[in-house]
Amino acid sequence: MRIEILPSLLAADFGHLADDILRAEASGAEALHLDIMDAHFVPNLSFGPDVVKLASKVAPDFYRNVHLMMTNPEKYLEAFKNAGAQTIQIHVEASCDIHAELKRIREMGLKNALAINPETPVEALYPYLDEVDEVLVMTVHPGYGGQKFIAECLSKVTEVRKRKPDLDIMVDGGVNGETAIEANKAGANQFVAGSYLFKQTDMKAAVDDMRRNTHV
Ligand code: DX5
Ligand code: ZN
């Protein structure tokens, strides 16, 4: 387990996506977070496998963490794998056989992760904790970047950390220099940040600060 910082490409300038992927890589962040929205699981659309493929091409060594906010992620696992996804995150609220799809992601040679929305009780994760490489605790209602951090979600981080001292636990939504510290105190070791990191003139300085202020 280590501290990982993941800029979310959702907050990039879509007119200069390739440049912004390189900017995120040059910040020293561990991985790129790619948000896939299907306009059904969440009330918004973002982008699909082609953007994951672009990231694979532009920055082949920059790890790709793909967050599927989709009702039926099982239909798209192959497409995202072929596009270069390295971790695939599905939601515990998705309409699929969660045990089966977590297994399938691993069988594809990728890391899997299970994400949980703010309104879903932490107990929903318990049946899967021995089958996941990572848990993603949403700290906003998914669908949009730039929302306010919901601190109440952090009790879920603490509960999972108690049960799984060595599991990667990620927070996503409203993460900035301050809320990352709060999330880290609760037990998180991976931090997705979209608008906060992309608005920086010096992204590397913000990533360095976040890393300096958090610990495993
Ligand atoms: C929310 C997405 C997040 C989003 C975070 O639906 O899953 O990854 O990009 O954006 P910020 O950091 O701006 O809240
Ligand atoms: Zn996300």
PDB file of C-alpha atoms and ligand atoms in Angstrom:
ATOM      1  CA  MET A   1       0.000   0.000   0.000  1.00  0.00           C
ATOM      2  CA  ARG A   2       1.277   3.467  -0.848  1.00  0.00           C
ATOM      3  CA  ILE A   3      -0.036   6.994  -1.219  1.00  0.00           C
ATOM      4  CA  GLU A   4      -1.380   7.540  -4.730  1.00  0.00           C
ATOM      5  CA  ILE A   5      -2.632  10.731  -6.310  1.00  0.00           C
ATOM      6  CA  LEU A   6      -4.850  10.523  -9.375  1.00  0.00           C
ATOM      7  CA  PRO A   7      -5.794  13.573 -11.447  1.00  0.00           C
ATOM      8  CA  SER A   8      -9.259  13.084 -12.963  1.00  0.00           C
ATOM      9  CA  LEU A   9      -9.257  13.761 -16.688  1.00  0.00           C
ATOM     10  CA  LEU A  10     -12.881  14.921 -16.458  1.00  0.00           C
ATOM     11  CA  ALA A  11     -11.553  18.312 -15.354  1.00  0.00           C
ATOM     12  CA  ALA A  12      -9.135  18.632 -18.276  1.00  0.00           C
ATOM     13  CA  ASP A  13      -9.496  21.063 -21.167  1.00  0.00           C
ATOM     14  CA  PHE A  14     -11.195  18.845 -23.779  1.00  0.00           C
ATOM     15  CA  GLY A  15      -9.747  21.027 -26.519  1.00  0.00           C
ATOM     16  CA  HIS A  16      -6.268  19.983 -25.392  1.00  0.00           C
ATOM     17  CA  LEU A  17      -6.772  16.508 -23.995  1.00  0.00           C
ATOM     18  CA  ALA A  18      -3.423  15.087 -25.080  1.00  0.00           C
ATOM     19  CA  ASP A  19      -1.539  18.040 -23.564  1.00  0.00           C
ATOM     20  CA  ASP A  20      -3.499  17.730 -20.323  1.00  0.00           C
ATOM     21  CA  ILE A  21      -2.763  13.989 -20.084  1.00  0.00           C
ATOM     22  CA  LEU A  22       0.935  14.825 -20.393  1.00  0.00           C
ATOM     23  CA  ARG A  23       0.571  17.627 -17.858  1.00  0.00           C
ATOM     24  CA  ALA A  24      -0.996  15.205 -15.358  1.00  0.00           C
ATOM     25  CA  GLU A  25       1.801  12.697 -15.981  1.00  0.00           C
ATOM     26  CA  ALA A  26       4.477  15.369 -15.543  1.00  0.00           C
ATOM     27  CA  SER A  27       2.971  16.325 -12.161  1.00  0.00           C
ATOM     28  CA  GLY A  28       4.382  13.102 -10.727  1.00  0.00           C
ATOM     29  CA  ALA A  29       0.914  11.699  -9.986  1.00  0.00           C
ATOM     30  CA  GLU A  30       0.804   7.901  -9.815  1.00  0.00           C
ATOM     31  CA  ALA A  31      -2.123   7.364 -12.187  1.00  0.00           C
ATOM     32  CA  LEU A  32      -4.729   8.972 -14.386  1.00  0.00           C
ATOM     33  CA  HIS A  33      -8.363   8.602 -13.304  1.00  0.00           C
ATOM     34  CA  LEU A  34     -10.790   8.302 -16.230  1.00  0.00           C
ATOM     35  CA  ASP A  35     -14.494   8.827 -15.477  1.00  0.00           C
ATOM     36  CA  ILE A  36     -16.935   6.971 -17.698  1.00  0.00           C
ATOM     37  CA  MET A  37     -20.591   8.068 -17.399  1.00  0.00           C
ATOM     38  CA  ASP A  38     -23.471   6.388 -19.195  1.00  0.00           C
ATOM     39  CA  ALA A  39     -26.316   8.928 -18.720  1.00  0.00           C
ATOM     40  CA  HIS A  40     -28.254   6.213 -16.869  1.00  0.00           C
ATOM     41  CA  PHE A  41     -26.334   5.292 -13.733  1.00  0.00           C
ATOM     42  CA  VAL A  42     -25.547   9.010 -13.449  1.00  0.00           C
ATOM     43  CA  PRO A  43     -27.351  11.924 -15.111  1.00  0.00           C
ATOM     44  CA  ASN A  44     -24.441  12.812 -17.386  1.00  0.00           C
ATOM     45  CA  LEU A  45     -22.319  11.554 -20.266  1.00  0.00           C
ATOM     46  CA  SER A  46     -18.559  11.872 -20.349  1.00  0.00           C
ATOM     47  CA  PHE A  47     -16.457   9.868 -22.784  1.00  0.00           C
ATOM     48  CA  GLY A  48     -15.761   6.292 -23.777  1.00  0.00           C
ATOM     49  CA  PRO A  49     -12.950   3.871 -24.636  1.00  0.00           C
ATOM     50  CA  ASP A  50     -11.479   6.163 -27.303  1.00  0.00           C
ATOM     51  CA  VAL A  51     -10.272   8.588 -24.646  1.00  0.00           C
ATOM     52  CA  VAL A  52      -8.731   5.737 -22.647  1.00  0.00           C
ATOM     53  CA  LYS A  53      -7.021   4.696 -25.875  1.00  0.00           C
ATOM     54  CA  LEU A  54      -5.777   8.241 -26.384  1.00  0.00           C
ATOM     55  CA  ALA A  55      -4.239   8.187 -22.900  1.00  0.00           C
ATOM     56  CA  SER A  56      -2.584   4.832 -23.674  1.00  0.00           C
ATOM     57  CA  LYS A  57      -1.084   6.296 -26.826  1.00  0.00           C
ATOM     58  CA  VAL A  58      -0.042   9.700 -25.489  1.00  0.00           C
ATOM     59  CA  ALA A  59       1.349   8.499 -22.145  1.00  0.00           C
ATOM     60  CA  PRO A  60       1.840   4.707 -22.323  1.00  0.00           C
ATOM     61  CA  ASP A  61       3.621   4.536 -18.951  1.00  0.00           C
ATOM     62  CA  PHE A  62       1.058   6.594 -17.048  1.00  0.00           C
ATOM     63  CA  TYR A  63      -1.180   4.082 -15.193  1.00  0.00           C
ATOM     64  CA  ARG A  64      -4.858   4.163 -16.227  1.00  0.00           C
ATOM     65  CA  ASN A  65      -7.515   3.851 -13.533  1.00  0.00           C
ATOM     66  CA  VAL A  66     -10.941   3.615 -15.175  1.00  0.00           C
ATOM     67  CA  HIS A  67     -14.061   4.426 -13.130  1.00  0.00           C
ATOM     68  CA  LEU A  68     -17.204   2.969 -14.722  1.00  0.00           C
ATOM     69  CA  MET A  69     -20.262   4.893 -13.541  1.00  0.00           C
ATOM     70  CA  MET A  70     -22.475   2.564 -15.542  1.00  0.00           C
ATOM     71  CA  THR A  71     -25.610   0.519 -14.885  1.00  0.00           C
ATOM     72  CA  ASN A  72     -24.261  -2.351 -17.011  1.00  0.00           C
ATOM     73  CA  PRO A  73     -20.473  -2.219 -16.823  1.00  0.00           C
ATOM     74  CA  GLU A  74     -20.258  -5.916 -17.774  1.00  0.00           C
ATOM     75  CA  LYS A  75     -21.057  -5.048 -21.398  1.00  0.00           C
ATOM     76  CA  TYR A  76     -18.017  -2.794 -21.726  1.00  0.00           C
ATOM     77  CA  LEU A  77     -15.204  -4.505 -19.812  1.00  0.00           C
ATOM     78  CA  GLU A  78     -13.594  -5.883 -22.974  1.00  0.00           C
ATOM     79  CA  ALA A  79     -13.771  -2.525 -24.734  1.00  0.00           C
ATOM     80  CA  PHE A  80     -12.048  -0.730 -21.853  1.00  0.00           C
ATOM     81  CA  LYS A  81      -9.451  -3.447 -21.486  1.00  0.00           C
ATOM     82  CA  ASN A  82      -8.672  -3.228 -25.196  1.00  0.00           C
ATOM     83  CA  ALA A  83      -8.395   0.553 -24.870  1.00  0.00           C
ATOM     84  CA  GLY A  84      -5.710   0.176 -22.203  1.00  0.00           C
ATOM     85  CA  ALA A  85      -7.502   0.261 -18.841  1.00  0.00           C
ATOM     86  CA  GLN A  86      -5.292  -1.185 -16.072  1.00  0.00           C
ATOM     87  CA  THR A  87      -7.651  -0.951 -13.109  1.00  0.00           C
ATOM     88  CA  ILE A  88     -11.395  -1.141 -13.753  1.00  0.00           C
ATOM     89  CA  GLN A  89     -13.703   0.159 -11.044  1.00  0.00           C
ATOM     90  CA  ILE A  90     -17.360  -0.881 -11.066  1.00  0.00           C
ATOM     91  CA  HIS A  91     -20.090   0.264  -8.674  1.00  0.00           C
ATOM     92  CA  VAL A  92     -21.658  -1.926  -6.015  1.00  0.00           C
ATOM     93  CA  GLU A  93     -24.986  -0.338  -7.099  1.00  0.00           C
ATOM     94  CA  ALA A  94     -24.595  -1.558 -10.715  1.00  0.00           C
ATOM     95  CA  SER A  95     -27.150  -3.984 -12.188  1.00  0.00           C
ATOM     96  CA  CYS A  96     -24.850  -6.929 -12.735  1.00  0.00           C
ATOM     97  CA  ASP A  97     -23.490  -9.935 -10.857  1.00  0.00           C
ATOM     98  CA  ILE A  98     -20.828  -8.113  -8.849  1.00  0.00           C
ATOM     99  CA  HIS A  99     -18.963 -11.255  -7.718  1.00  0.00           C
ATOM    100  CA  ALA A 100     -18.805 -12.516 -11.309  1.00  0.00           C
ATOM    101  CA  GLU A 101     -17.671  -9.227 -12.856  1.00  0.00           C
ATOM    102  CA  LEU A 102     -14.992  -8.586 -10.214  1.00  0.00           C
ATOM    103  CA  LYS A 103     -13.667 -12.042 -10.997  1.00  0.00           C
ATOM    104  CA  ARG A 104     -13.816 -11.426 -14.730  1.00  0.00           C
ATOM    105  CA  ILE A 105     -11.815  -8.190 -14.436  1.00  0.00           C
ATOM    106  CA  ARG A 106      -9.053 -10.108 -12.651  1.00  0.00           C
ATOM    107  CA  GLU A 107      -9.188 -12.918 -15.185  1.00  0.00           C
ATOM    108  CA  MET A 108      -8.551 -10.297 -17.863  1.00  0.00           C
ATOM    109  CA  GLY A 109      -5.277  -9.580 -16.081  1.00  0.00           C
ATOM    110  CA  LEU A 110      -6.421  -6.231 -14.685  1.00  0.00           C
ATOM    111  CA  LYS A 111      -6.934  -4.930 -11.173  1.00  0.00           C
ATOM    112  CA  ASN A 112     -10.518  -4.599 -10.023  1.00  0.00           C
ATOM    113  CA  ALA A 113     -12.161  -2.155  -7.646  1.00  0.00           C
ATOM    114  CA  LEU A 114     -15.580  -1.631  -6.147  1.00  0.00           C
ATOM    115  CA  ALA A 115     -17.022   1.873  -5.807  1.00  0.00           C
ATOM    116  CA  ILE A 116     -19.765   2.971  -3.427  1.00  0.00           C
ATOM    117  CA  ASN A 117     -22.084   5.986  -3.674  1.00  0.00           C
ATOM    118  CA  PRO A 118     -22.723   8.374  -0.760  1.00  0.00           C
ATOM    119  CA  GLU A 119     -26.228   7.068  -0.053  1.00  0.00           C
ATOM    120  CA  THR A 120     -25.242   3.380  -0.017  1.00  0.00           C
ATOM    121  CA  PRO A 121     -24.437   1.898   3.407  1.00  0.00           C
ATOM    122  CA  VAL A 122     -20.921   0.561   3.859  1.00  0.00           C
ATOM    123  CA  GLU A 123     -22.287  -2.937   4.611  1.00  0.00           C
ATOM    124  CA  ALA A 124     -23.002  -3.303   0.883  1.00  0.00           C
ATOM    125  CA  LEU A 125     -19.249  -3.709   0.363  1.00  0.00           C
ATOM    126  CA  TYR A 126     -18.661  -6.409   2.969  1.00  0.00           C
ATOM    127  CA  PRO A 127     -19.503  -9.460   0.845  1.00  0.00           C
ATOM    128  CA  TYR A 128     -16.792  -8.412  -1.642  1.00  0.00           C
ATOM    129  CA  LEU A 129     -13.879  -7.270   0.514  1.00  0.00           C
ATOM    130  CA  ASP A 130     -11.906 -10.476  -0.076  1.00  0.00           C
ATOM    131  CA  GLU A 131     -12.360 -10.166  -3.840  1.00  0.00           C
ATOM    132  CA  VAL A 132     -11.225  -6.604  -4.523  1.00  0.00           C
ATOM    133  CA  ASP A 133      -7.892  -4.920  -5.119  1.00  0.00           C
ATOM    134  CA  GLU A 134      -9.275  -1.532  -4.141  1.00  0.00           C
ATOM    135  CA  VAL A 135     -12.354   0.171  -2.706  1.00  0.00           C
ATOM    136  CA  LEU A 136     -13.503   3.543  -4.050  1.00  0.00           C
ATOM    137  CA  VAL A 137     -15.524   5.605  -1.584  1.00  0.00           C
ATOM    138  CA  MET A 138     -17.388   8.359  -3.436  1.00  0.00           C
ATOM    139  CA  THR A 139     -17.286  11.630  -1.528  1.00  0.00           C
ATOM    140  CA  VAL A 140     -19.764  13.338  -3.884  1.00  0.00           C
ATOM    141  CA  HIS A 141     -22.832  12.072  -5.739  1.00  0.00           C
ATOM    142  CA  PRO A 142     -21.218  10.904  -8.969  1.00  0.00           C
ATOM    143  CA  GLY A 143     -22.001  12.582 -12.260  1.00  0.00           C
ATOM    144  CA  TYR A 144     -20.162  15.882 -12.188  1.00  0.00           C
ATOM    145  CA  GLY A 145     -16.795  17.319 -11.294  1.00  0.00           C
ATOM    146  CA  GLY A 146     -16.376  20.362  -9.077  1.00  0.00           C
ATOM    147  CA  GLN A 147     -18.831  19.402  -6.317  1.00  0.00           C
ATOM    148  CA  LYS A 148     -18.415  19.864  -2.582  1.00  0.00           C
ATOM    149  CA  PHE A 149     -16.778  17.083  -0.546  1.00  0.00           C
ATOM    150  CA  ILE A 150     -19.263  15.147   1.651  1.00  0.00           C
ATOM    151  CA  ALA A 151     -17.285  14.525   4.851  1.00  0.00           C
ATOM    152  CA  GLU A 152     -19.941  12.110   6.215  1.00  0.00           C
ATOM    153  CA  CYS A 153     -18.770   9.527   3.653  1.00  0.00           C
ATOM    154  CA  LEU A 154     -15.458   9.181   5.500  1.00  0.00           C
ATOM    155  CA  SER A 155     -16.931   6.915   8.177  1.00  0.00           C
ATOM    156  CA  LYS A 156     -17.116   4.300   5.403  1.00  0.00           C
ATOM    157  CA  VAL A 157     -13.392   4.666   4.790  1.00  0.00           C
ATOM    158  CA  THR A 158     -12.736   4.100   8.478  1.00  0.00           C
ATOM    159  CA  GLU A 159     -14.976   1.022   8.608  1.00  0.00           C
ATOM    160  CA  VAL A 160     -13.331  -0.586   5.586  1.00  0.00           C
ATOM    161  CA  ARG A 161      -9.857   0.275   6.899  1.00  0.00           C
ATOM    162  CA  LYS A 162     -10.683  -1.465  10.211  1.00  0.00           C
ATOM    163  CA  ARG A 163     -11.612  -4.644   8.362  1.00  0.00           C
ATOM    164  CA  LYS A 164      -8.845  -4.475   5.760  1.00  0.00           C
ATOM    165  CA  PRO A 165      -5.678  -2.823   7.083  1.00  0.00           C
ATOM    166  CA  ASP A 166      -3.760  -3.383   3.821  1.00  0.00           C
ATOM    167  CA  LEU A 167      -6.402  -2.682   1.184  1.00  0.00           C
ATOM    168  CA  ASP A 168      -6.122   0.297  -1.153  1.00  0.00           C
ATOM    169  CA  ILE A 169      -8.902   2.748  -0.304  1.00  0.00           C
ATOM    170  CA  MET A 170      -9.578   5.616  -2.697  1.00  0.00           C
ATOM    171  CA  VAL A 171     -11.684   8.730  -2.268  1.00  0.00           C
ATOM    172  CA  ASP A 172     -13.190  10.571  -5.226  1.00  0.00           C
ATOM    173  CA  GLY A 173     -15.102  13.844  -5.382  1.00  0.00           C
ATOM    174  CA  GLY A 174     -14.367  17.262  -3.923  1.00  0.00           C
ATOM    175  CA  VAL A 175     -10.824  16.270  -2.987  1.00  0.00           C
ATOM    176  CA  ASN A 176      -8.387  19.159  -2.502  1.00  0.00           C
ATOM    177  CA  GLY A 177      -5.371  19.929  -0.327  1.00  0.00           C
ATOM    178  CA  GLU A 178      -7.482  20.024   2.842  1.00  0.00           C
ATOM    179  CA  THR A 179     -10.069  17.321   2.255  1.00  0.00           C
ATOM    180  CA  ALA A 180      -7.310  14.892   1.209  1.00  0.00           C
ATOM    181  CA  ILE A 181      -5.842  15.264   4.707  1.00  0.00           C
ATOM    182  CA  GLU A 182      -9.236  14.537   6.311  1.00  0.00           C
ATOM    183  CA  ALA A 183      -9.711  11.493   4.084  1.00  0.00           C
ATOM    184  CA  ASN A 184      -6.219  10.274   4.895  1.00  0.00           C
ATOM    185  CA  LYS A 185      -6.909  10.545   8.638  1.00  0.00           C
ATOM    186  CA  ALA A 186      -9.996   8.396   8.066  1.00  0.00           C
ATOM    187  CA  GLY A 187      -7.821   5.754   6.377  1.00  0.00           C
ATOM    188  CA  ALA A 188      -7.691   6.556   2.658  1.00  0.00           C
ATOM    189  CA  ASN A 189      -4.407   6.169   0.771  1.00  0.00           C
ATOM    190  CA  GLN A 190      -5.492   7.045  -2.790  1.00  0.00           C
ATOM    191  CA  PHE A 191      -6.835  10.448  -3.777  1.00  0.00           C
ATOM    192  CA  VAL A 192      -8.643  11.370  -6.986  1.00  0.00           C
ATOM    193  CA  ALA A 193      -8.723  15.104  -7.651  1.00  0.00           C
ATOM    194  CA  GLY A 194     -10.150  16.696 -10.783  1.00  0.00           C
ATOM    195  CA  SER A 195     -10.962  20.382 -10.622  1.00  0.00           C
ATOM    196  CA  TYR A 196      -8.496  21.077  -7.786  1.00  0.00           C
ATOM    197  CA  LEU A 197      -5.479  19.711  -9.672  1.00  0.00           C
ATOM    198  CA  PHE A 198      -6.355  20.898 -13.168  1.00  0.00           C
ATOM    199  CA  LYS A 199      -6.979  24.475 -12.043  1.00  0.00           C
ATOM    200  CA  GLN A 200      -3.414  24.723 -10.661  1.00  0.00           C
ATOM    201  CA  THR A 201      -0.825  26.647 -12.613  1.00  0.00           C
ATOM    202  CA  ASP A 202       1.743  24.312 -11.023  1.00  0.00           C
ATOM    203  CA  MET A 203       0.095  20.886 -10.783  1.00  0.00           C
ATOM    204  CA  LYS A 204       3.305  19.269  -9.569  1.00  0.00           C
ATOM    205  CA  ALA A 205       3.482  21.555  -6.521  1.00  0.00           C
ATOM    206  CA  ALA A 206      -0.095  20.629  -5.538  1.00  0.00           C
ATOM    207  CA  VAL A 207       0.622  16.910  -6.013  1.00  0.00           C
ATOM    208  CA  ASP A 208       3.825  17.220  -3.964  1.00  0.00           C
ATOM    209  CA  ASP A 209       1.951  19.024  -1.160  1.00  0.00           C
ATOM    210  CA  MET A 210      -0.787  16.407  -1.103  1.00  0.00           C
ATOM    211  CA  ARG A 211       1.797  13.657  -0.887  1.00  0.00           C
ATOM    212  CA  ARG A 212       3.751  15.448   1.844  1.00  0.00           C
ATOM    213  CA  ASN A 213       0.601  15.942   3.914  1.00  0.00           C
ATOM    214  CA  THR A 214      -0.645  12.352   3.721  1.00  0.00           C
ATOM    215  CA  HIS A 215       0.803   9.078   5.036  1.00  0.00           C
ATOM    216  CA  VAL A 216       0.192   5.337   4.897  1.00  0.00           C
TER     217      VAL A 216
HETATM  218  C1  DX5 B   1     -17.493  12.325 -10.118  1.00  0.00           C
HETATM  219  C2  DX5 B   1     -16.283  11.649 -10.687  1.00  0.00           C
HETATM  220  C3  DX5 B   1     -15.026  12.230 -10.156  1.00  0.00           C
HETATM  221  C4  DX5 B   1     -14.812  13.658 -10.572  1.00  0.00           C
HETATM  222  C5  DX5 B   1     -14.111  14.357  -9.443  1.00  0.00           C
HETATM  223  O1  DX5 B   1     -18.622  11.845 -10.742  1.00  0.00           O
HETATM  224  O2  DX5 B   1     -16.296  10.270 -10.393  1.00  0.00           O
HETATM  225  O3  DX5 B   1     -13.888  11.450 -10.468  1.00  0.00           O
HETATM  226  O4  DX5 B   1     -14.046  13.801 -11.743  1.00  0.00           O
HETATM  227  O5  DX5 B   1     -14.048  15.706  -9.729  1.00  0.00           O
HETATM  228  P1  DX5 B   1     -13.667  16.770  -8.621  1.00  0.00           P
HETATM  229  O6  DX5 B   1     -12.318  16.400  -8.093  1.00  0.00           O
HETATM  230  O7  DX5 B   1     -13.675  18.067  -9.370  1.00  0.00           O
HETATM  231  O8  DX5 B   1     -14.731  16.705  -7.550  1.00  0.00           O
HETATM  232 ZN    ZN B   2     -14.298   9.149 -10.601  1.00  0.00          ZN
END
